[in-house]
Structure formats: C-alpha cells, structure tokens
Amino acid sequence: MQTDVCIIGAGPAGLISAALLAQAGIETIIVEHRARDYVLQRVRAGVLEQSTVETLRHLGAASRLDREGLVHEGFVLAFGETTVRIAFPDLVPGRHVTVYGQTEVVRDLVAHREAAGLPLLFETEAVAIENLDGSPRVVCRRAGETVLVSCRLVFGCDGFHGLARRALPPEAIKTSEIAYPFGWLGVLADVPPAHEELVYAASDRGFALCSMRSSTRSRYYIQVPAGERLEDWPEERFWAELRRRLPAEIAARVREGPAIERSIAPLRSFVAEPMRIAHLLLLGDAAHVVPPTGAKGLNLAAADAWYAARAAIKFLRAGDEAALDAYSATALTRVWRTERFSWMMTKLMHTFPDLTPFEAKMQDAERSYVAASHAARTVIAENYVGLPLD
Ligand code: FAS
Ligand code: PHB
C-alpha cells in the first residue's frame, strides 16, 4: 500500500492527526492493532481542554460533543474535610473545560473517518518500520498476512507500549521517567455523580477522584499501592474505601451501583526526546505519559496532533525538513510544562509511603497555601483549563 503518512494507532493522537491531514488533502492510512469493538469501548480519560474541543469542532467532529458534553466552570480540591473550589470564572475568566469521555471522542473520530471513506485498518499490527531516513515502509501483520505500507512520513501514535518508539536505536532518544509507588483503581457505574463538579480528594487514607460521564453515569478512582490486582478489590470494598476518603458531605451523596468497567492503571511520568527522528514523528503516549491527576493525557495527544499535522503539511508540500524539527521543539515545550503540572498535582494530592517528616510538612504547607492563596489557585486553574495552543 502507498500513502503520504502512515499513522500507527487509532487512539486520539492517531485519529485527530489523520483528520487534520485529510482536511489538508494529505493522504493517510491508519493501522490499528486492536479490533474495532475493542477500540470503541476502551474507557480512559474524561476531561477535554478548550483547545481540544476547538480542534474537534475545526474538524467537524464535535456535533455530539456539543450536544452531550458537560461544560464545567470549576472543580473541587478536598484536603480532609476542607474543600477548596478552583473557580474558573474568577481565576481564568472566559475559560472552562468540557467533561466528555475519551471513549466518545474516539467513537466520534472513527465515525468521522469512516464516513469520509478513508483507510482505517483494524486488527493490523505494525511490527517493523524500515528505511526511516528515506522513504519509510511500515511492515504490518493482518490476518496472518504481511501488509507493507510505503509512505513519506510515519506518525508513531501507538501509545506507551507501542512499536514506534521501541523501533528506534536506543541512542536516538533520551528518556526521563518517574514510576509512582501507586496506581489508580477506576470504576465506571450508571449512578448519578456525588457532586456537580469533579472532586479531587486527598485524605490520610489516600487519594480519591469523583468524576462523571453524564448526569447518570459516574467515574470514580481511588489510589491503590503499585502492584495491586483487581481481585484484591471486590466492589463493596471499593465503595467503602471511596467514601472514607471523601469529605463527609460528599461521601453521603455517593450512590453505589454495579461496575460497567473496572481497571487499575499504573501512574508514571515519562518523556522521550526528541519527538522527531528522521521521517518518524512520535505523538501522544508514544512520546510521553503523565499521571492522570491533571487530566492531561488525552489533551496532550490532541496538542501533538495539531503540531504534527502542521509540520507534516509544510514538509510534504514544500520539503520543509526544518518544520519537522520545529514540531519536536514546539511539542516538547508544552509537554514539559504539562508534565510539571501533572507531577505537581500528583505530589499535592496523593499519599506517598516514604515521605520524610520535612517532605510531609512541605505537602501540608502546599495544601494550606492553595487553600489560602488566589495566586496559587490561579496557577492550578490556568494549567487545568489548558495552556495556549500556539
Ligand atoms: P492510545 O494508547 O490511546 O492509543 C494507541 C493506539 O495504538 C491503541 O489503540 C493501540 O491499540 C494501538 N497500537 C499499539 N501498538 C500498535 C502497533 N504495534 N500497531 C498498531 N497499533 C498499535 N488520561 C487522562 O487524562 N485521564 C485518565 O483518566 C486516563 N486514564 C487512563 C487509563 C489507562 C488504562 C490508560 C492506559 C491511559 C489513561 N489515560 C488517561 C491516558 C490516556 O488517555 C492517554 O493519554 C491517551 O489515550 C493517549 O492517546 P494516544 O497517544 O492516542 O494513545
Ligand atoms: C475521568 O473522568 O476519567 C478523569 C477525570 C479527571 C482526571 C482523570 C480522569 O484528572
């Protein structure tokens, strides 16, 4: 098969970048390892920055989002029984976020791609990338057959565990990483949310998050030690622990219900640099991972897609190789600022097993400073709603 850009992965990074390229008349083929049904039901992120919503509107893929998305003007930080509202109209006037599941974003983008009749090959695993310095070839396996995709650029949008980054010689990239000593146990249930906005709760027992997908569907998370297994957490244990970590007034409003989905995700901060190697661009989790405490994973992938499509269009139309390096530099500036915010929120809100007494005092002081300082809350608000997409 022959195309301009071969995109590995049909997650947000792959689907958004493909749509932006198609809009510019650039030919693409998306190869996706998993089956269509699996991709369409995967439960992940839930909060969209304004720039992500604007990108989806720009693509003409936001009509359901505009109907069903929940516009939120703030969220709550809880430190024990003390609650602190991060109020966007006061702190970052005119800015807001939209609560709309990543599952729905992916559904909308797959429908958008298929309606355009553009190639999206499910159950097609990229197993090698050849000739990156020249005209690349992506070698795929599909129904026991080998499929070769010849192209001019490869977008590695295949997530943290994907092929693209690992196909590079180790000396080609520098990685930076923190593995946190805990993960998030997430439950999705058809019960009304306990609060009208998201609640990020820090308690002596650990972190908890009250999120939602609609007025009838809630998404809850609790911090669990790294290595915990789902079988260690029967549903009744989850609900009891969730309530113990929330302020009493919010805990009283938690409604239980059977889990539609349950999963444990490890938390890590990770960056691979540069994000352009020869004719391969890395986008989204293939290049960087943030702990979900800042609600940034999906939004960073969307920002990478915006920058990568812009660079690819310049390169493919005018042979502008410098644009490809500019992609890496521009994307990484946003990536590192977002890594900082996600790391800061994770340190602020989680129980760390091995804090020194001084570090524990620093965490207490940080929490009381956020509660007391308009400036501190402004910093959190301007990062949460999303940094400008230049
Ligand atoms: P994705 O991982 O979404 O997509 C990569 C795609 O590439 C997948 O469909 C995969 O099947 C495919 N692929 C992999 N290898 C391939 C190969 N060799 N050939 C072809 N295809 C291949 N972020 C938040 O903000 N909030 C959250 O609550 C949150 N929860 C998460 C829970 C889990 C379990 C995980 C793993 C991530 C979570 N994230 C969360 C982060 C998540 O939203 C990512 O940031 C987002 O999916 C990144 O999108 P992509 O970069 O497109 O990668
Ligand atoms: C979610 O609803 O899945 C969600 C919301 C906010 C986060 C992380 C996850 O920070």
XYZ file of N, CA, C and O in Angstrom, residues 185-257:
292
model
N -7.238 2.803 40.802
C -8.294 1.821 40.542
C -9.536 2.622 40.124
O -10.020 3.461 40.899
N -9.994 2.405 38.892
C -11.123 3.169 38.354
C -12.367 2.308 38.236
O -12.277 1.119 37.903
N -13.524 2.905 38.541
C -14.824 2.231 38.389
C -15.757 3.141 37.609
O -15.837 4.347 37.898
N -16.417 2.556 36.598
C -17.451 3.285 35.842
C -18.786 2.655 36.206
O -18.919 1.417 36.166
N -19.772 3.476 36.623
C -21.070 2.906 37.038
C -22.209 3.846 36.648
O -22.031 5.072 36.648
N -23.359 3.253 36.359
C -24.527 4.071 35.997
C -25.236 4.520 37.262
O -26.319 4.035 37.610
N -24.599 5.469 37.943
C -25.168 6.088 39.146
C -24.940 7.592 39.022
O -23.949 8.020 38.390
N -25.828 8.407 39.598
C -25.648 9.862 39.479
C -24.401 10.315 40.227
O -24.063 9.743 41.267
N -23.692 11.305 39.700
C -22.477 11.787 40.370
C -22.766 12.299 41.785
O -23.859 12.769 42.083
N -21.740 12.178 42.652
C -21.888 12.612 44.056
C -21.813 14.129 44.169
O -22.195 14.709 45.202
N -21.264 14.786 43.124
C -21.125 16.245 43.184
C -21.254 16.780 41.760
O -20.914 16.062 40.804
N -21.683 18.021 41.613
C -21.916 18.512 40.237
C -20.615 18.812 39.490
O -20.615 18.916 38.273
N -19.528 18.959 40.225
C -18.219 19.150 39.587
C -17.281 18.028 40.027
O -17.569 17.285 40.962
N -16.105 17.934 39.402
C -15.134 16.913 39.803
C -14.588 17.261 41.189
O -14.410 18.442 41.516
N -14.334 16.205 41.979
C -13.744 16.389 43.309
C -12.466 15.560 43.389
O -12.513 14.333 43.258
N -11.334 16.238 43.545
C -10.042 15.573 43.764
C -9.818 15.596 45.276
O -9.700 16.677 45.854
N -9.795 14.439 45.924
C -9.751 14.390 47.390
C -8.460 13.759 47.896
O -8.085 12.659 47.468
N -7.777 14.491 48.798
C -6.588 13.961 49.483
C -7.014 13.636 50.910
O -7.593 14.480 51.597
N -6.794 12.396 51.319
C -7.121 12.015 52.706
C -5.946 11.239 53.282
O -5.043 10.831 52.538
N -5.965 11.012 54.603
C -4.874 10.245 55.227
C -4.820 8.814 54.665
O -3.797 8.144 54.719
N -5.962 8.377 54.100
C -6.002 7.002 53.573
C -5.575 6.942 52.111
O -5.455 5.862 51.535
N -5.414 8.099 51.505
C -5.021 8.103 50.090
C -5.955 8.972 49.263
O -6.926 9.534 49.759
N -5.625 9.063 47.968
C -6.331 9.945 47.036
C -7.598 9.273 46.508
O -7.673 8.036 46.379
N -8.598 10.120 46.199
C -9.802 9.639 45.502
C -10.257 10.733 44.544
O -10.005 11.919 44.767
N -10.896 10.342 43.461
C -11.426 11.287 42.481
C -12.870 10.924 42.157
O -13.160 9.755 41.849
N -13.743 11.934 42.251
C -15.139 11.771 41.823
C -15.282 12.481 40.483
O -15.162 13.704 40.422
N -15.471 11.707 39.416
C -15.691 12.288 38.100
C -17.004 11.755 37.545
O -17.781 11.121 38.263
N -17.235 12.016 36.267
C -18.531 11.620 35.707
C -18.430 11.516 34.196
O -17.428 11.955 33.599
N -19.470 10.972 33.564
C -19.587 10.964 32.109
C -20.877 11.658 31.694
O -20.988 12.119 30.576
N -21.858 11.709 32.607
C -23.139 12.383 32.344
C -23.821 12.541 33.697
O -23.246 12.211 34.736
N -25.083 13.022 33.686
C -25.800 13.191 34.969
C -26.256 11.843 35.532
O -26.769 11.763 36.649
N -26.081 10.788 34.762
C -26.499 9.454 35.254
C -25.359 8.450 35.273
O -25.563 7.291 35.627
N -24.166 8.846 34.883
C -23.038 7.922 34.825
C -21.821 8.555 35.494
O -21.397 9.660 35.134
N -21.290 7.837 36.498
C -20.155 8.368 37.289
C -18.898 7.568 37.032
O -18.953 6.377 36.701
N -17.749 8.252 37.239
C -16.441 7.619 37.105
C -15.698 7.929 38.387
O -15.526 9.122 38.713
N -15.328 6.923 39.140
C -14.622 7.130 40.410
C -13.254 6.460 40.350
O -13.081 5.417 39.674
N -12.305 7.035 41.070
C -10.961 6.436 41.179
C -10.519 6.499 42.636
O -10.845 7.465 43.344
N -9.754 5.489 43.049
C -9.016 5.603 44.310
C -7.575 5.188 44.065
O -7.288 4.304 43.235
N -6.674 5.845 44.789
C -5.256 5.473 44.760
C -5.089 4.110 45.432
O -5.636 3.885 46.512
N -4.333 3.215 44.767
C -4.008 1.908 45.374
C -2.508 1.677 45.234
O -1.885 2.189 44.293
N -1.905 0.903 46.133
C -0.455 0.671 46.030
C -0.109 0.034 44.688
O -0.902 -0.731 44.122
N 1.063 0.363 44.159
C 1.524 -0.251 42.900
C 1.495 -1.767 43.066
O 1.830 -2.291 44.137
N 1.040 -2.460 42.011
C 1.052 -3.920 42.060
C -0.250 -4.523 42.539
O -0.440 -5.746 42.447
N -1.175 -3.692 43.043
C -2.488 -4.225 43.455
C -3.172 -4.855 42.250
O -2.992 -4.420 41.119
N -4.021 -5.892 42.552
C -4.760 -6.531 41.464
C -6.253 -6.286 41.645
O -6.719 -6.113 42.784
N -6.987 -6.297 40.558
C -8.438 -6.056 40.637
C -9.088 -7.031 41.601
O -9.986 -6.677 42.370
N -8.595 -8.284 41.625
C -9.257 -9.272 42.502
C -9.066 -8.936 43.979
O -9.765 -9.455 44.839
N -8.111 -8.011 44.277
C -7.930 -7.589 45.687
C -9.035 -6.606 46.094
O -9.151 -6.255 47.275
N -9.810 -6.144 45.105
C -10.763 -5.062 45.376
C -12.182 -5.430 44.925
O -12.675 -4.929 43.911
N -12.857 -6.304 45.686
C -14.283 -6.527 45.377
C -15.037 -5.199 45.454
O -14.623 -4.286 46.173
N -16.138 -5.096 44.708
C -16.803 -3.794 44.563
C -17.199 -3.203 45.899
O -17.059 -2.003 46.139
N -17.668 -4.019 46.847
C -18.105 -3.421 48.126
C -16.918 -2.800 48.869
O -17.050 -1.750 49.512
N -15.739 -3.408 48.688
C -14.552 -2.811 49.352
C -14.227 -1.470 48.717
O -13.873 -0.505 49.393
N -14.368 -1.416 47.373
C -14.081 -0.152 46.668
C -14.982 0.962 47.182
O -14.507 2.043 47.561
N -16.305 0.713 47.200
C -17.247 1.783 47.579
C -17.007 2.244 49.017
O -17.033 3.450 49.315
N -16.714 1.301 49.919
C -16.478 1.691 51.324
C -15.234 2.555 51.425
O -15.216 3.590 52.110
N -14.183 2.171 50.687
C -12.917 2.924 50.751
C -13.078 4.294 50.110
O -12.557 5.305 50.606
N -13.796 4.351 48.994
C -14.031 5.643 48.324
C -14.675 6.616 49.313
O -14.202 7.737 49.507
N -15.730 6.181 49.975
C -16.447 7.074 50.898
C -15.537 7.548 52.031
O -15.599 8.702 52.469
N -14.633 6.660 52.491
C -13.793 7.032 53.646
C -12.778 8.110 53.262
O -12.184 8.745 54.122
N -12.565 8.283 51.955
C -11.554 9.258 51.527
C -12.169 10.606 51.145
O -11.437 11.540 50.798
N -13.485 10.700 51.177
C -14.156 11.922 50.743
C -14.650 12.736 51.933
O -14.929 12.166 53.000
N -14.799 14.058 51.769
C -15.450 14.854 52.823
C -16.843 14.265 53.119
O -17.516 13.787 52.192
N -17.261 14.291 54.375
C -18.493 13.586 54.797
C -19.698 13.977 53.935
O -20.471 13.116 53.496
N -19.807 15.284 53.625
C -20.994 15.739 52.878
C -21.033 15.130 51.472
O -22.097 14.753 50.965
N -19.858 14.970 50.854
C -19.815 14.391 49.504
C -19.947 12.872 49.580
O -20.674 12.260 48.799
N -19.303 12.270 50.587
C -19.402 10.809 50.766
C -20.858 10.387 50.915
O -21.287 9.366 50.374
N -21.646 11.226 51.609
C -23.058 10.876 51.866
C -23.869 10.833 50.570
O -24.926 10.203 50.499
N -23.350 11.486 49.529
C -24.103 11.544 48.272
C -23.619 10.528 47.241
O -24.112 10.474 46.115
N -22.626 9.718 47.627
C -22.160 8.676 46.702
C -23.225 7.585 46.587
O -23.690 7.056 47.592
N -23.657 7.299 45.354
C -24.606 6.212 45.111
C -23.841 5.035 44.523
O -23.073 5.218 43.573
N -24.037 3.851 45.078
C -23.341 2.668 44.571
C -24.110 2.072 43.397
O -25.333 2.285 43.275
N -23.405 1.300 42.606
C -24.059 0.574 41.509
C -23.066 -0.391 40.898
O -21.855 -0.251 41.104
